[in-house]
mmCIF file of C-alpha atoms in Angstrom:
data_model
loop_
_atom_site.group_PDB
_atom_site.id
_atom_site.type_symbol
_atom_site.label_atom_id
_atom_site.label_comp_id
_atom_site.label_asym_id
_atom_site.label_seq_id
_atom_site.Cartn_x
_atom_site.Cartn_y
_atom_site.Cartn_z
ATOM 1 C CA MET A 4 13.963 -9.031 -7.625
ATOM 2 C CA THR A 5 11.913 -8.726 -11.424
ATOM 3 C CA ILE A 6 10.491 -6.295 -12.896
ATOM 4 C CA ARG A 7 7.558 -6.682 -14.965
ATOM 5 C CA LEU A 8 4.006 -5.518 -16.654
ATOM 6 C CA LEU A 9 0.851 -6.577 -14.078
ATOM 7 C CA ALA A 10 -1.204 -7.773 -16.958
ATOM 8 C CA PRO A 11 -0.487 -11.603 -16.621
ATOM 9 C CA LEU A 12 -0.545 -11.409 -12.622
ATOM 10 C CA LEU A 13 -3.262 -13.226 -11.037
ATOM 11 C CA PHE A 14 -4.182 -11.299 -7.305
ATOM 12 C CA LEU A 15 -5.321 -13.210 -3.855
ATOM 13 C CA SER A 16 -5.320 -9.948 -2.020
ATOM 14 C CA LEU A 17 -4.757 -6.606 -2.423
ATOM 15 C CA SER A 18 -3.671 -3.493 -0.381
ATOM 16 C CA ALA A 19 -4.135 0.027 -2.173
ATOM 17 C CA CYS A 20 -2.284 2.706 -0.220
ATOM 18 C CA ILE A 21 -1.794 5.590 -2.139
ATOM 19 C CA SER A 22 -5.306 5.812 -3.265
ATOM 20 C CA THR A 23 -7.584 8.039 -0.489
ATOM 21 C CA GLY A 24 -10.873 6.197 -1.834
ATOM 22 C CA PRO A 25 -12.527 3.726 -0.057
ATOM 23 C CA SER A 26 -12.340 -0.333 -1.011
ATOM 24 C CA GLN A 27 -14.640 -2.274 -0.323
ATOM 25 C CA PRO A 28 -13.681 -5.540 1.366
ATOM 26 C CA SER A 29 -15.569 -8.973 0.716
ATOM 27 C CA ALA A 30 -17.681 -11.059 3.220
ATOM 28 C CA PRO A 31 -14.962 -13.515 4.474
ATOM 29 C CA SER A 32 -16.320 -16.621 2.914
ATOM 30 C CA ALA A 33 -15.927 -14.370 -0.847
ATOM 31 C CA PRO A 34 -12.619 -14.139 -2.933
ATOM 32 C CA THR A 35 -10.377 -11.217 -1.594
ATOM 33 C CA GLN A 36 -9.286 -10.118 -5.037
ATOM 34 C CA THR A 37 -10.439 -6.645 -5.386
ATOM 35 C CA ALA A 38 -9.508 -3.699 -7.848
ATOM 36 C CA PRO A 39 -6.660 -1.163 -6.962
ATOM 37 C CA ALA A 40 -8.852 1.981 -6.021
ATOM 38 C CA PRO A 41 -6.924 5.005 -7.762
ATOM 39 C CA ALA A 42 -5.707 8.064 -6.436
ATOM 40 C CA GLN A 43 -6.708 11.734 -7.463
ATOM 41 C CA ALA A 44 -4.110 13.487 -8.349
ATOM 42 C CA THR A 45 -4.212 17.344 -7.420
ATOM 43 C CA THR A 46 -0.875 18.406 -9.017
ATOM 44 C CA PRO A 47 0.405 18.541 -12.584
ATOM 45 C CA ALA A 48 2.394 15.367 -13.849
ATOM 46 C CA THR A 49 6.114 16.199 -14.212
ATOM 47 C CA SER A 50 8.027 17.537 -16.785
ATOM 48 C CA LEU A 51 10.580 14.211 -17.046
ATOM 49 C CA SER A 52 10.309 12.666 -20.878
ATOM 50 C CA ALA A 53 9.178 9.018 -20.701
ATOM 51 C CA GLU A 54 12.447 7.744 -21.314
ATOM 52 C CA GLN A 55 14.003 10.073 -17.853
ATOM 53 C CA ALA A 56 10.737 8.548 -15.928
ATOM 54 C CA ALA A 57 11.603 4.658 -16.809
ATOM 55 C CA ARG A 58 15.132 4.980 -16.315
ATOM 56 C CA GLN A 59 14.735 6.761 -12.677
ATOM 57 C CA PHE A 60 11.963 3.813 -12.015
ATOM 58 C CA VAL A 61 14.440 1.489 -12.945
ATOM 59 C CA ARG A 62 16.795 3.318 -11.018
ATOM 60 C CA VAL A 63 14.986 3.423 -7.924
ATOM 61 C CA VAL A 64 13.865 -0.369 -7.807
ATOM 62 C CA GLN A 65 17.448 -1.815 -7.844
ATOM 63 C CA THR A 66 18.087 1.006 -5.101
ATOM 64 C CA VAL A 67 15.296 0.446 -2.741
ATOM 65 C CA GLU A 68 14.155 -3.584 -3.500
ATOM 66 C CA PRO A 69 17.343 -4.906 -1.260
ATOM 67 C CA ILE A 70 17.113 -2.600 1.532
ATOM 68 C CA ALA A 71 13.309 -3.587 1.460
ATOM 69 C CA GLU A 72 14.267 -7.217 1.188
ATOM 70 C CA ALA A 73 16.930 -7.125 3.886
ATOM 71 C CA GLU A 74 14.367 -5.135 6.271
ATOM 72 C CA CYS A 75 11.866 -7.704 5.716
ATOM 73 C CA ARG A 76 14.227 -10.512 6.684
ATOM 74 C CA ALA A 77 15.909 -8.593 9.917
ATOM 75 C CA ARG A 78 12.561 -8.183 11.283
ATOM 76 C CA THR A 79 9.983 -11.028 10.270
ATOM 77 C CA THR A 80 10.702 -14.815 10.304
ATOM 78 C CA ASP A 81 9.305 -17.423 7.790
ATOM 79 C CA MET A 82 8.079 -14.449 5.722
ATOM 80 C CA ASN A 83 8.575 -14.421 1.842
ATOM 81 C CA CYS A 84 11.068 -11.402 1.322
ATOM 82 C CA ASP A 85 11.647 -11.910 -2.373
ATOM 83 C CA PHE A 86 9.958 -8.708 -3.595
ATOM 84 C CA ASN A 87 8.248 -8.900 -7.233
ATOM 85 C CA ILE A 88 8.037 -5.214 -8.575
ATOM 86 C CA VAL A 89 5.606 -5.008 -11.127
ATOM 87 C CA VAL A 90 4.367 -1.869 -13.482
ATOM 88 C CA ASP A 91 0.399 -1.610 -14.333
ATOM 89 C CA ASP A 92 0.153 -0.655 -17.492
ATOM 90 C CA ARG A 93 -3.959 -0.448 -17.401
ATOM 91 C CA PRO A 94 -5.141 2.274 -19.434
ATOM 92 C CA GLY A 95 -7.395 4.787 -18.188
ATOM 93 C CA GLN A 96 -5.688 4.853 -14.283
ATOM 94 C CA ALA A 97 -5.005 8.111 -12.102
ATOM 95 C CA PRO A 98 -1.703 7.912 -10.209
ATOM 96 C CA ASN A 99 -1.619 4.744 -8.357
ATOM 97 C CA ALA A 100 0.342 2.257 -6.284
ATOM 98 C CA PHE A 101 -0.516 -0.921 -3.941
ATOM 99 C CA GLN A 102 1.309 -4.209 -2.455
ATOM 100 C CA THR A 103 -0.228 -7.772 -2.936
ATOM 101 C CA LEU A 104 0.517 -11.448 -2.848
ATOM 102 C CA ASP A 105 0.633 -13.972 -6.182
ATOM 103 C CA LYS A 106 -0.710 -17.264 -6.094
ATOM 104 C CA ALA A 107 2.348 -18.612 -4.609
ATOM 105 C CA GLY A 108 2.202 -15.961 -1.721
ATOM 106 C CA ARG A 109 5.290 -13.915 -3.356
ATOM 107 C CA PRO A 110 4.727 -9.987 -2.126
ATOM 108 C CA VAL A 111 4.393 -7.845 -5.060
ATOM 109 C CA LEU A 112 5.085 -3.983 -5.489
ATOM 110 C CA ALA A 113 2.941 -2.709 -8.516
ATOM 111 C CA PHE A 114 3.586 0.988 -9.589
ATOM 112 C CA ASN A 115 1.209 2.312 -12.650
ATOM 113 C CA ILE A 116 2.129 4.527 -15.543
ATOM 114 C CA PRO A 117 0.308 7.787 -14.262
ATOM 115 C CA LEU A 118 2.428 7.239 -11.123
ATOM 116 C CA ILE A 119 5.550 6.782 -12.294
ATOM 117 C CA ALA A 120 5.275 9.654 -14.680
ATOM 118 C CA THR A 121 3.987 11.976 -12.073
ATOM 119 C CA VAL A 122 6.384 11.909 -8.743
ATOM 120 C CA LYS A 123 8.584 14.956 -8.896
ATOM 121 C CA ASN A 124 11.866 13.376 -7.959
ATOM 122 C CA ALA A 125 13.458 10.138 -7.077
ATOM 123 C CA ASP A 126 13.265 10.455 -3.578
ATOM 124 C CA GLU A 127 9.125 10.464 -3.416
ATOM 125 C CA LEU A 128 8.918 7.392 -5.831
ATOM 126 C CA ALA A 129 11.652 5.682 -3.217
ATOM 127 C CA PHE A 130 9.467 6.730 -0.167
ATOM 128 C CA VAL A 131 6.446 5.275 -2.046
ATOM 129 C CA MET A 132 8.171 2.256 -3.089
ATOM 130 C CA GLY A 133 8.868 1.543 0.888
ATOM 131 C CA HIS A 134 5.889 2.524 2.148
ATOM 132 C CA GLU A 135 4.425 -0.369 -0.269
ATOM 133 C CA ALA A 136 7.419 -2.595 1.079
ATOM 134 C CA ALA A 137 6.413 -2.185 4.822
ATOM 135 C CA HIS A 138 2.937 -2.792 4.396
ATOM 136 C CA HIS A 139 4.067 -6.775 3.314
ATOM 137 C CA ILE A 140 6.821 -6.170 6.474
ATOM 138 C CA GLU A 141 3.889 -5.426 8.889
ATOM 139 C CA ALA A 142 1.874 -8.063 7.292
ATOM 140 C CA HIS A 143 -1.037 -5.858 7.084
ATOM 141 C CA LEU A 144 -2.916 -7.925 4.297
ATOM 142 C CA ALA A 145 -3.004 -11.059 6.545
ATOM 143 C CA ARG A 146 -4.438 -8.815 9.994
ATOM 144 C CA GLN A 147 -7.042 -7.151 7.769
ATOM 145 C CA GLN A 148 -8.281 -10.286 6.782
ATOM 146 C CA ARG A 149 -8.552 -11.395 10.379
ATOM 147 C CA ASN A 150 -10.436 -8.227 11.205
ATOM 148 C CA ALA A 151 -12.208 -8.485 8.778
ATOM 149 C CA THR A 152 -13.208 -12.260 9.482
ATOM 150 C CA THR A 153 -13.583 -11.227 13.551
ATOM 151 C CA GLY A 154 -16.123 -7.940 12.305
ATOM 152 C CA ALA A 155 -18.585 -10.376 10.305
ATOM 153 C CA VAL A 156 -18.371 -13.410 12.576
ATOM 154 C CA ILE A 157 -19.277 -10.721 15.624
ATOM 155 C CA LEU A 158 -21.912 -8.905 13.714
ATOM 156 C CA GLY A 159 -23.593 -11.626 11.988
ATOM 157 C CA GLY A 160 -23.578 -13.601 15.224
ATOM 158 C CA LEU A 161 -25.458 -10.530 16.926
ATOM 159 C CA ALA A 162 -27.812 -10.330 13.841
ATOM 160 C CA ALA A 163 -28.930 -14.186 14.153
ATOM 161 C CA LEU A 164 -28.924 -14.013 18.358
ATOM 162 C CA THR A 165 -32.017 -11.452 17.443
ATOM 163 C CA GLY A 166 -33.631 -13.135 15.125
ATOM 164 C CA GLY A 167 -32.488 -11.739 11.823
ATOM 165 C CA GLY A 168 -33.078 -14.083 8.685
ATOM 166 C CA GLU A 169 -30.551 -15.281 6.372
ATOM 167 C CA GLN A 170 -30.689 -12.673 4.298
ATOM 168 C CA ILE A 171 -30.345 -10.171 7.372
ATOM 169 C CA ILE A 172 -27.484 -12.325 8.522
ATOM 170 C CA GLN A 173 -25.416 -12.513 5.663
ATOM 171 C CA THR A 174 -25.909 -8.034 5.434
ATOM 172 C CA ALA A 175 -24.222 -8.160 8.732
ATOM 173 C CA GLN A 176 -21.468 -10.201 7.938
ATOM 174 C CA LYS A 177 -20.967 -7.863 4.682
ATOM 175 C CA VAL A 178 -21.115 -5.108 7.382
ATOM 176 C CA GLY A 179 -19.175 -6.177 9.902
ATOM 177 C CA ALA A 180 -16.361 -7.403 7.418
ATOM 178 C CA THR A 181 -16.368 -3.904 6.112
ATOM 179 C CA VAL A 182 -16.068 -2.141 9.484
ATOM 180 C CA GLY A 183 -13.333 -4.770 10.825
ATOM 181 C CA ALA A 184 -11.068 -4.140 7.609
ATOM 182 C CA ARG A 185 -11.208 -0.422 8.104
ATOM 183 C CA GLY A 186 -10.758 -0.210 11.843
ATOM 184 C CA TYR A 187 -7.315 -0.563 11.616
ATOM 185 C CA SER A 188 -6.624 0.832 8.453
ATOM 186 C CA LYS A 189 -5.492 4.220 9.099
ATOM 187 C CA ASN A 190 -3.226 2.459 12.147
ATOM 188 C CA PHE A 191 -1.633 0.407 8.981
ATOM 189 C CA GLU A 192 -1.246 3.357 6.917
ATOM 190 C CA LEU A 193 0.821 5.273 9.267
ATOM 191 C CA GLU A 194 2.975 2.107 10.109
ATOM 192 C CA ALA A 195 3.385 1.565 6.621
ATOM 193 C CA ASP A 196 4.594 5.221 6.581
ATOM 194 C CA ARG A 197 6.912 4.790 9.545
ATOM 195 C CA LEU A 198 8.748 1.726 8.779
ATOM 196 C CA GLY A 199 8.894 3.321 5.063
ATOM 197 C CA THR A 200 10.846 6.144 6.268
ATOM 198 C CA ILE A 201 13.295 4.071 7.386
ATOM 199 C CA ILE A 202 13.445 2.047 4.243
ATOM 200 C CA THR A 203 13.723 5.085 1.812
ATOM 201 C CA HIS A 204 16.149 6.922 4.339
ATOM 202 C CA LYS A 205 18.334 3.570 4.658
ATOM 203 C CA ALA A 206 18.475 3.013 0.815
ATOM 204 C CA GLY A 207 20.183 6.591 0.749
ATOM 205 C CA TYR A 208 17.459 9.154 -0.222
ATOM 206 C CA ASP A 209 14.991 11.636 1.723
ATOM 207 C CA PRO A 210 12.018 10.412 2.761
ATOM 208 C CA ILE A 211 11.391 13.408 4.263
ATOM 209 C CA LEU A 212 10.983 15.190 -0.032
ATOM 210 C CA GLY A 213 9.611 11.857 -0.464
ATOM 211 C CA SER A 214 6.591 12.327 2.146
ATOM 212 C CA ALA A 215 5.673 15.376 -0.238
ATOM 213 C CA PHE A 216 4.370 12.873 -2.652
ATOM 214 C CA PHE A 217 1.858 13.107 0.015
ATOM 215 C CA THR A 218 0.484 16.925 -1.296
ATOM 216 C CA LYS A 219 -0.240 15.630 -4.850
ATOM 217 C CA ILE A 220 -3.601 13.513 -3.745
ATOM 218 C CA ALA A 221 -6.749 14.150 -2.300
ATOM 219 C CA ASP A 222 -6.768 14.581 1.324
ATOM 220 C CA PRO A 223 -9.061 12.175 2.703
ATOM 221 C CA GLY A 224 -9.638 13.897 6.157
ATOM 222 C CA ASN A 225 -10.058 12.057 9.079
ATOM 223 C CA THR A 226 -13.586 10.552 7.925
ATOM 224 C CA PHE A 227 -15.240 7.726 9.785
ATOM 225 C CA LEU A 228 -13.996 4.338 8.767
ATOM 226 C CA GLY A 229 -11.953 6.129 6.542
ATOM 227 C CA THR A 230 -9.383 3.591 5.050
ATOM 228 C CA HIS A 231 -6.164 6.565 4.870
ATOM 229 C CA PRO A 232 -5.403 9.381 7.611
ATOM 230 C CA PRO A 233 -4.877 12.696 6.942
ATOM 231 C CA ASN A 234 -1.983 13.719 4.638
ATOM 232 C CA ALA A 235 -1.313 16.042 7.321
ATOM 233 C CA ALA A 236 -1.230 13.071 9.810
ATOM 234 C CA ARG A 237 1.215 11.077 7.144
ATOM 235 C CA ILE A 238 3.769 13.781 6.607
ATOM 236 C CA ASP A 239 3.979 14.079 10.544
ATOM 237 C CA ALA A 240 4.637 10.491 10.691
ATOM 238 C CA VAL A 241 7.480 10.770 8.226
ATOM 239 C CA ARG A 242 9.065 13.673 10.355
ATOM 240 C CA GLN A 243 8.757 12.614 13.326
ATOM 241 C CA THR A 244 10.245 9.045 12.313
ATOM 242 C CA ALA A 245 13.065 10.581 9.960
ATOM 243 C CA ALA A 246 14.129 12.930 13.105
ATOM 244 C CA THR A 247 15.500 9.630 15.271
ATOM 245 C CA LEU A 248 17.792 8.575 11.990
ATOM 246 C CA ASN A 249 20.970 8.877 11.686
#
């Protein structure tokens, strides 16, 4: 496990999850590199000093990362479970965290400075970390890409069958990729919330307190092809999962 700054990191693909804004997936033939869509904070930042926030982050990483790695190894086969924790120090961002893979396929969990400074307590930070680790364990990036490819092939094929020209077919492929990628994204978020709850609990933190972080970000509601479920549904998923844990 390592903690480092994000600047030198090169991405292959990315899943922004604390964000409530929609992402724009590329067509299957295009690179999958994208930028994280920032979350919108709705409450003031915590009163923690910079030193306190930094110490809390390191402490949570040291506690949660080995639990997430163990959960990854227990639930998967032939998956890289060596999480690399990075700090996104790019200026001008709203609080955000995301999971991606580096060029070698190593799972990366990234947290930007505003998020580290905004969380109210270690439970919230641990839950966010468990949630991001869960995205990797559930193979959401690969599943999202397969859904995008399927959507592009189907809609592009339909456009070709109806006599569409090259431009129309390309547009149909892009639309199909977007529909495919977003079609199950809400389910992916809820899956990560549930497994993140388990990881948070096993690490010794309170996932119920941790899920209060959802009250700090804008509620996306239940929009058609939205990328995230309503915050209330996510908190409910955490509560239901936590109720089954000893």
